[in-house]
Each structure stands twice: as C-alpha cells, then as structure tokens.
PDB file of C-alpha atoms in Angstrom:
ATOM      1  CA  MET X1003     111.723  22.223  13.865  1.00 63.00           C
ATOM      2  CA  SER X1004     109.560  23.410  10.965  1.00 77.00           C
ATOM      3  CA  LYS X1005     107.506  26.574  11.061  1.00 90.00           C
ATOM      4  CA  PRO X1006     103.821  26.273  12.014  1.00 93.00           C
ATOM      5  CA  VAL X1007     100.755  26.191   9.801  1.00 94.00           C
ATOM      6  CA  VAL X1008      98.920  29.508  10.228  1.00 95.00           C
ATOM      7  CA  VAL X1009      95.359  29.908   8.922  1.00 96.00           C
ATOM      8  CA  SER X1010      92.648  32.524   9.250  1.00 94.00           C
ATOM      9  CA  LEU X1011      88.846  32.251   9.280  1.00 94.00           C
ATOM     10  CA  ASN X1012      86.636  35.338   9.602  1.00 91.00           C
ATOM     11  CA  GLY X1013      89.627  37.397  10.668  1.00 91.00           C
ATOM     12  CA  GLN X1014      90.622  35.021  13.476  1.00 93.00           C
ATOM     13  CA  GLN X1015      94.030  33.364  13.163  1.00 94.00           C
ATOM     14  CA  SER X1016      94.864  29.833  14.272  1.00 94.00           C
ATOM     15  CA  GLN X1017      98.264  28.210  14.530  1.00 94.00           C
ATOM     16  CA  PHE X1018      99.191  24.516  14.331  1.00 95.00           C
ATOM     17  CA  GLY X1019     102.396  22.584  14.688  1.00 93.00           C
ATOM     18  CA  LEU X1020     102.662  19.815  12.083  1.00 91.00           C
ATOM     19  CA  ARG X1021     104.060  16.320  11.856  1.00 92.00           C
ATOM     20  CA  ALA X1022     103.951  14.107   8.785  1.00 91.00           C
ATOM     21  CA  VAL X1023     101.903  10.919   9.108  1.00 89.00           C
ATOM     22  CA  LYS X1024     103.864   8.107   7.482  1.00 82.00           C
ATOM     23  CA  ARG X1025     102.608   4.674   6.477  1.00 76.00           C
ATOM     24  CA  SER X1026     105.498   3.023   8.322  1.00 75.00           C
ATOM     25  CA  ALA X1027     104.397   4.650  11.593  1.00 68.00           C
ATOM     26  CA  LEU X1028     100.852   3.316  11.160  1.00 69.00           C
ATOM     27  CA  TYR X1029     101.517  -0.196   9.878  1.00 71.00           C
ATOM     28  CA  GLY X1030     105.198  -0.765  10.558  1.00 74.00           C
ATOM     29  CA  ARG X1031     107.657  -1.772   7.860  1.00 77.00           C
ATOM     30  CA  ARG X1032     110.021  -4.488   6.825  1.00 82.00           C
ATOM     31  CA  ARG X1033     113.179  -4.057   4.845  1.00 83.00           C
ATOM     32  CA  ARG X1034     115.902  -6.319   3.552  1.00 86.00           C
ATOM     33  CA  VAL X1035     119.411  -5.407   4.705  1.00 87.00           C
ATOM     34  CA  ALA X1036     122.489  -6.536   2.797  1.00 87.00           C
ATOM     35  CA  LEU X1037     125.425  -7.547   4.998  1.00 89.00           C
ATOM     36  CA  ASP X1038     129.109  -7.917   4.192  1.00 88.00           C
ATOM     37  CA  LYS X1039     131.189 -10.971   5.113  1.00 89.00           C
ATOM     38  CA  ASP X1040     131.661  -9.590   8.656  1.00 91.00           C
ATOM     39  CA  GLY X1041     127.937  -9.066   9.210  1.00 89.00           C
ATOM     40  CA  ASN X1042     128.011  -5.268   8.881  1.00 92.00           C
ATOM     41  CA  PRO X1043     125.259  -3.455   6.921  1.00 90.00           C
ATOM     42  CA  CYS X1044     126.298  -2.474   3.409  1.00 88.00           C
ATOM     43  CA  THR X1045     125.961   1.064   2.062  1.00 85.00           C
ATOM     44  CA  ARG X1046     123.977   1.353  -1.150  1.00 83.00           C
ATOM     45  CA  ALA X1047     125.676   2.980  -4.137  1.00 84.00           C
ATOM     46  CA  SER X1048     125.178   3.211  -7.909  1.00 83.00           C
ATOM     47  CA  LEU X1049     127.904   2.704 -10.476  1.00 83.00           C
ATOM     48  CA  LEU X1050     127.602   4.721 -13.684  1.00 75.00           C
ATOM     49  CA  ALA X1051     127.297   2.747 -16.912  1.00 78.00           C
ATOM     50  CA  ASP X1052     130.843   3.691 -17.974  1.00 78.00           C
ATOM     51  CA  GLY X1053     132.256   2.784 -14.561  1.00 79.00           C
ATOM     52  CA  SER X1054     133.720   6.253 -14.028  1.00 76.00           C
ATOM     53  CA  LEU X1055     131.850   7.252 -10.864  1.00 76.00           C
ATOM     54  CA  LEU X1056     130.378   5.516  -7.810  1.00 81.00           C
ATOM     55  CA  LEU X1057     127.419   7.500  -6.463  1.00 78.00           C
ATOM     56  CA  GLN X1058     126.446   7.057  -2.814  1.00 79.00           C
ATOM     57  CA  SER X1059     123.128   7.929  -1.211  1.00 76.00           C
ATOM     58  CA  GLY X1060     122.536  11.695  -1.192  1.00 72.00           C
ATOM     59  CA  MET X1061     125.018  12.548  -3.925  1.00 71.00           C
ATOM     60  CA  THR X1062     122.446  12.728  -6.723  1.00 68.00           C
ATOM     61  CA  GLY X1063     120.316  15.119  -4.661  1.00 68.00           C
ATOM     62  CA  GLN X1064     123.000  17.796  -4.928  1.00 68.00           C
ATOM     63  CA  GLY X1065     122.554  18.366  -8.651  1.00 71.00           C
ATOM     64  CA  TYR X1066     122.231  16.871 -12.115  1.00 74.00           C
ATOM     65  CA  PHE X1067     124.810  15.338 -14.430  1.00 71.00           C
ATOM     66  CA  THR X1068     124.769  15.789 -18.199  1.00 74.00           C
ATOM     67  CA  ASP X1069     125.843  13.162 -20.714  1.00 73.00           C
ATOM     68  CA  ASP X1070     129.323  14.693 -20.947  1.00 76.00           C
ATOM     69  CA  GLY X1071     129.835  14.416 -17.168  1.00 70.00           C
ATOM     70  CA  SER X1072     129.192  18.075 -16.273  1.00 77.00           C
ATOM     71  CA  MET X1073     127.372  18.710 -13.005  1.00 76.00           C
ATOM     72  CA  TYR X1074     124.851  21.461 -12.343  1.00 79.00           C
ATOM     73  CA  LYS X1075     123.829  22.330  -8.793  1.00 79.00           C
ATOM     74  CA  LEU X1076     120.126  22.403  -7.996  1.00 73.00           C
ATOM     75  CA  GLY X1077     120.375  26.088  -7.115  1.00 74.00           C
ATOM     76  CA  ASP X1078     121.584  26.860 -10.635  1.00 78.00           C
ATOM     77  CA  LEU X1079     118.583  25.227 -12.321  1.00 78.00           C
ATOM     78  CA  THR X1080     115.389  26.990 -13.372  1.00 80.00           C
ATOM     79  CA  ALA X1081     111.989  25.408 -14.011  1.00 81.00           C
ATOM     80  CA  LEU X1082     110.372  26.056 -17.385  1.00 83.00           C
ATOM     81  CA  SER X1083     106.793  25.704 -18.554  1.00 82.00           C
ATOM     82  CA  PRO X1084     105.901  23.497 -21.573  1.00 85.00           C
ATOM     83  CA  GLU X1085     106.029  26.723 -23.605  1.00 86.00           C
ATOM     84  CA  GLY X1086     109.607  27.384 -22.475  1.00 84.00           C
ATOM     85  CA  GLU X1087     108.766  30.266 -20.142  1.00 85.00           C
ATOM     86  CA  GLU X1088     110.479  30.554 -16.741  1.00 85.00           C
ATOM     87  CA  LEU X1089     108.159  29.587 -13.894  1.00 84.00           C
ATOM     88  CA  PRO X1090     107.905  31.785 -10.795  1.00 87.00           C
ATOM     89  CA  VAL X1091     108.907  30.292  -7.444  1.00 86.00           C
ATOM     90  CA  ALA X1092     106.009  29.480  -5.122  1.00 87.00           C
ATOM     91  CA  PRO X1093     107.283  30.287  -1.597  1.00 91.00           C
ATOM     92  CA  SER X1094     106.678  28.098   1.421  1.00 92.00           C
ATOM     93  CA  THR X1095     103.409  28.821   3.208  1.00 93.00           C
ATOM     94  CA  LEU X1096     104.686  27.672   6.616  1.00 93.00           C
ATOM     95  CA  GLY X1097     104.641  30.542   9.066  1.00 92.00           C
ATOM     96  CA  VAL X1098     102.597  32.656   6.615  1.00 93.00           C
ATOM     97  CA  CYS X1099      98.892  33.125   7.310  1.00 95.00           C
ATOM     98  CA  GLN X1100      96.623  31.441   4.740  1.00 95.00           C
ATOM     99  CA  GLU X1101      92.948  32.314   4.358  1.00 96.00           C
ATOM    100  CA  LEU X1102      90.638  29.330   4.812  1.00 96.00           C
ATOM    101  CA  THR X1103      87.990  28.585   2.185  1.00 94.00           C
ATOM    102  CA  GLY X1104      84.824  26.848   3.252  1.00 84.00           C
ATOM    103  CA  PRO X1105      83.220  24.978   4.648  1.00 93.00           C
ATOM    104  CA  ILE X1106      83.705  22.879   1.501  1.00 95.00           C
ATOM    105  CA  ASP X1107      81.750  19.882   0.252  1.00 94.00           C
ATOM    106  CA  PRO X1108      83.250  16.637   1.663  1.00 93.00           C
ATOM    107  CA  THR X1109      83.105  15.134  -1.850  1.00 92.00           C
ATOM    108  CA  PHE X1110      85.966  17.501  -2.749  1.00 93.00           C
ATOM    109  CA  LEU X1111      88.259  14.959  -1.092  1.00 91.00           C
ATOM    110  CA  LEU X1112      87.208  12.340  -3.661  1.00 90.00           C
ATOM    111  CA  ASP X1113      88.799  14.477  -6.376  1.00 91.00           C
ATOM    112  CA  LEU X1114      91.968  15.281  -4.437  1.00 93.00           C
ATOM    113  CA  ARG X1115      95.111  13.304  -5.286  1.00 94.00           C
ATOM    114  CA  VAL X1116      96.551  13.211  -1.758  1.00 93.00           C
ATOM    115  CA  GLN X1117     100.353  13.359  -1.646  1.00 93.00           C
ATOM    116  CA  ALA X1118     100.917  13.861   2.099  1.00 93.00           C
ATOM    117  CA  VAL X1119      99.031  13.750   5.395  1.00 94.00           C
ATOM    118  CA  TYR X1120      99.989  15.893   8.384  1.00 94.00           C
ATOM    119  CA  LEU X1121      98.850  15.612  11.988  1.00 94.00           C
ATOM    120  CA  LEU X1122      98.338  19.147  13.282  1.00 94.00           C
ATOM    121  CA  ASP X1123      98.982  20.160  16.873  1.00 92.00           C
ATOM    122  CA  PRO X1124      96.644  23.034  17.819  1.00 90.00           C
ATOM    123  CA  THR X1125      98.852  25.525  19.636  1.00 91.00           C
ATOM    124  CA  GLU X1126      96.775  28.709  19.243  1.00 91.00           C
ATOM    125  CA  VAL X1127      93.384  27.870  17.746  1.00 91.00           C
ATOM    126  CA  ASP X1128      90.253  29.967  17.447  1.00 93.00           C
ATOM    127  CA  ASP X1129      87.445  28.280  19.411  1.00 93.00           C
ATOM    128  CA  ASP X1130      84.924  28.794  16.612  1.00 94.00           C
ATOM    129  CA  LEU X1131      87.169  27.072  14.057  1.00 94.00           C
ATOM    130  CA  LEU X1132      87.886  24.163  16.392  1.00 93.00           C
ATOM    131  CA  GLN X1133      84.184  23.650  17.115  1.00 94.00           C
ATOM    132  CA  ARG X1134      83.319  23.695  13.415  1.00 95.00           C
ATOM    133  CA  LEU X1135      86.056  21.189  12.644  1.00 94.00           C
ATOM    134  CA  GLN X1136      84.870  18.894  15.421  1.00 94.00           C
ATOM    135  CA  ALA X1137      81.338  19.205  14.014  1.00 93.00           C
ATOM    136  CA  GLY X1138      82.574  17.725  10.735  1.00 93.00           C
ATOM    137  CA  GLU X1139      83.131  20.808   8.586  1.00 95.00           C
ATOM    138  CA  LEU X1140      86.042  20.861   6.128  1.00 96.00           C
ATOM    139  CA  PHE X1141      88.119  23.826   4.950  1.00 97.00           C
ATOM    140  CA  SER X1142      90.756  24.217   2.238  1.00 96.00           C
ATOM    141  CA  PHE X1143      93.823  26.450   1.927  1.00 96.00           C
ATOM    142  CA  GLY X1144      96.999  26.787  -0.122  1.00 95.00           C
ATOM    143  CA  PHE X1145      99.964  24.780   1.145  1.00 96.00           C
ATOM    144  CA  ASN X1146     103.624  24.586   0.244  1.00 94.00           C
ATOM    145  CA  PHE X1147     106.051  22.878   2.621  1.00 92.00           C
ATOM    146  CA  ARG X1148     109.131  24.406   0.967  1.00 90.00           C
ATOM    147  CA  ASP X1149     109.944  26.839  -1.822  1.00 87.00           C
ATOM    148  CA  ASP X1150     109.294  25.208  -5.200  1.00 86.00           C
ATOM    149  CA  TYR X1151     107.354  25.843  -8.382  1.00 85.00           C
ATOM    150  CA  HIS X1152     103.966  24.406  -7.458  1.00 86.00           C
ATOM    151  CA  GLU X1153     101.581  25.244  -4.613  1.00 90.00           C
ATOM    152  CA  GLU X1154      99.325  22.396  -3.485  1.00 94.00           C
ATOM    153  CA  THR X1155      95.888  22.366  -1.876  1.00 95.00           C
ATOM    154  CA  ALA X1156      95.370  21.297   1.740  1.00 96.00           C
ATOM    155  CA  VAL X1157      92.090  20.180   3.299  1.00 96.00           C
ATOM    156  CA  LEU X1158      91.723  20.870   7.010  1.00 96.00           C
ATOM    157  CA  LEU X1159      89.582  18.378   8.947  1.00 95.00           C
ATOM    158  CA  ALA X1160      89.215  16.809  12.364  1.00 94.00           C
ATOM    159  CA  SER X1161      88.370  13.367  13.712  1.00 92.00           C
ATOM    160  CA  SER X1162      88.402  11.638  17.077  1.00 89.00           C
ATOM    161  CA  GLU X1163      92.168  11.151  16.549  1.00 89.00           C
ATOM    162  CA  GLY X1164      92.972  14.860  16.113  1.00 91.00           C
ATOM    163  CA  VAL X1165      93.229  17.599  13.475  1.00 94.00           C
ATOM    164  CA  PHE X1166      94.698  16.715  10.089  1.00 95.00           C
ATOM    165  CA  ALA X1167      95.721  18.376   6.838  1.00 95.00           C
ATOM    166  CA  LEU X1168      95.438  16.309   3.660  1.00 96.00           C
ATOM    167  CA  VAL X1169      97.696  17.825   0.995  1.00 96.00           C
ATOM    168  CA  GLY X1170      97.521  17.179  -2.732  1.00 95.00           C
ATOM    169  CA  ASP X1171      96.282  18.334  -6.119  1.00 94.00           C
ATOM    170  CA  PRO X1172      92.652  18.486  -7.290  1.00 92.00           C
ATOM    171  CA  ILE X1173      91.922  16.120 -10.173  1.00 88.00           C
ATOM    172  CA  ALA X1174      90.172  17.501 -13.249  1.00 79.00           C
ATOM    173  CA  ARG X1175      87.984  14.701 -14.564  1.00 75.00           C
ATOM    174  CA  SER X1176      86.582  14.560 -18.085  1.00 74.00           C
ATOM    175  CA  TRP X1177      83.658  12.205 -18.596  1.00 73.00           C
ATOM    176  CA  ALA X1178      82.842  10.553 -21.909  1.00 73.00           C
ATOM    177  CA  ALA X1179      79.234   9.910 -22.935  1.00 72.00           C
ATOM    178  CA  LEU X1180      77.259   9.075 -26.057  1.00 68.00           C
ATOM    179  CA  GLU X1181      75.673  12.113 -27.635  1.00 71.00           C
ATOM    180  CA  THR X1182      73.021   9.984 -29.331  1.00 67.00           C
ATOM    181  CA  ALA X1183      71.890   6.582 -28.143  1.00 67.00           C
ATOM    182  CA  ALA X1184      71.986   3.951 -30.873  1.00 67.00           C
ATOM    183  CA  THR X1185      68.695   2.301 -31.859  1.00 71.00           C
ATOM    184  CA  LEU X1186      69.030  -1.423 -32.432  1.00 70.00           C
ATOM    185  CA  PRO X1187      66.756  -3.162 -34.978  1.00 71.00           C
ATOM    186  CA  THR X1188      64.089  -5.499 -33.629  1.00 68.00           C
ATOM    187  CA  GLU X1189      64.935  -9.121 -34.356  1.00 63.00           C
ATOM    188  CA  ASP X1190      62.315 -11.687 -35.336  1.00 59.00           C
ATOM    189  CA  ALA X1191      62.976 -14.794 -33.256  1.00 53.00           C
ATOM    190  CA  GLU X1192      60.694 -17.008 -35.405  1.00 55.00           C
ATOM    191  CA  ALA X1193      62.410 -15.940 -38.632  1.00 53.00           C
ATOM    192  CA  ASP X1194      65.751 -16.893 -37.160  1.00 55.00           C
ATOM    193  CA  ASP X1195      64.415 -20.364 -36.303  1.00 55.00           C
ATOM    194  CA  ASP X1196      63.172 -20.874 -39.878  1.00 57.00           C
ATOM    195  CA  ASP X1197      66.596 -20.087 -41.293  1.00 59.00           C
ATOM    196  CA  LEU X1198      68.273 -22.686 -39.096  1.00 54.00           C
ATOM    197  CA  ASP X1199      68.898 -25.949 -40.960  1.00 58.00           C
ATOM    198  CA  PHE X1200      70.271 -28.822 -38.868  1.00 54.00           C
ATOM    199  CA  GLU X1201      71.274 -30.737 -41.992  1.00 61.00           C
ATOM    200  CA  MET X1202      74.169 -28.322 -42.440  1.00 53.00           C
ATOM    201  CA  PHE X1203      75.804 -29.971 -39.393  1.00 54.00           C
TER     202      PHE X1203
END
C-alpha cells in the first residue's frame, strides 16, 4: 500500500489515502486477445531486428540497450538537462507534508495538462479544510508519486463524489496578436462595374 498524501493549511495537517482513477474503471474496456491453436492466451514479445533476442513484457523496463547490445540498468543512468548538466532527483512527496497554496482560481485547471487523477480517502482531515473544499475552493501543492527528476503540480478539490487530486503540469501559453491593424483601401463599387466588359466572355 502506498504512503498517504499529507498536506497542511494554516498549520493544520490533513492526511489522505489515494487511489488512481483509471478510464477503464469508469467506462470499462475491451481488448483483443490472441490465442494459440489450443485456445490459450499468447504472451506478447518483441523480436529484435537482428533476431538475436526475444524480449518479453517487463524486460525492457529493467534497463536500456545500446546499438552494440550492451545493457545499462535504470539505476545506473543519470538524467541530464539540455545543457548537459546533471539533474537533481526530486523525491517522492508521499508521506511528506506539503504546504497547500490557495484557494486558487478555478481557471488554473484550464491551463493544467492533467496526467493522473487520484481519489483521496480522508483519513485525518482538518474540518476547516474539508468545509472549504466542499464549498468549492481549490488548492494546489507539489506532488511526486515516486522519486524521479520532475515534480508535478496537484490540484485538490471536492465534489459530490468525493475528494480528488488532479496531477499534471501547468501549460505556459504564448498568444500571437497583430501589433498594428492593417488598413484596407476603400473600393469603389461603381468603378468596378464600369471596368467589367461582358464582350470579353
């Protein structure tokens, strides 16, 4: 079981259990299953272009292969910035108290590229926070499910179905506009009619 989400507002801590909300749980899913000649489900695998290795599900998640066939474990790899500098690891925020920011403008959600949705189970929740959430207020906080190199932003909100955290990255939009509006010349409709000669047809 994963660690809880712990947040703080005005010095009062609240704790939530979390469960990912998946599309398949909401709408169901269909999938095509390949069967062998005896009717048993087949196991998916990938054959390398040179035919040297057959990779089954889960094998590629253990590391990376170079063109010469060498394998490097994920734990041996380091993330680099576009400038070639080593990036610091952003630790998981689960079980670590995060300060809430807000209430925030609801339009903030319009500029959030949501990557995951979690249903939160209030286990130890401050009454003031719960009342404000139920009144429609939104709060944001830093979120990282596991150790990686990028901390995301979570928006805490409540509805009649429960308390949720929407996790993603804010989108920086750049709008384009004309600095000077073009002035179009005024056309003389009568002059255009005079220039029209039906004999040319």
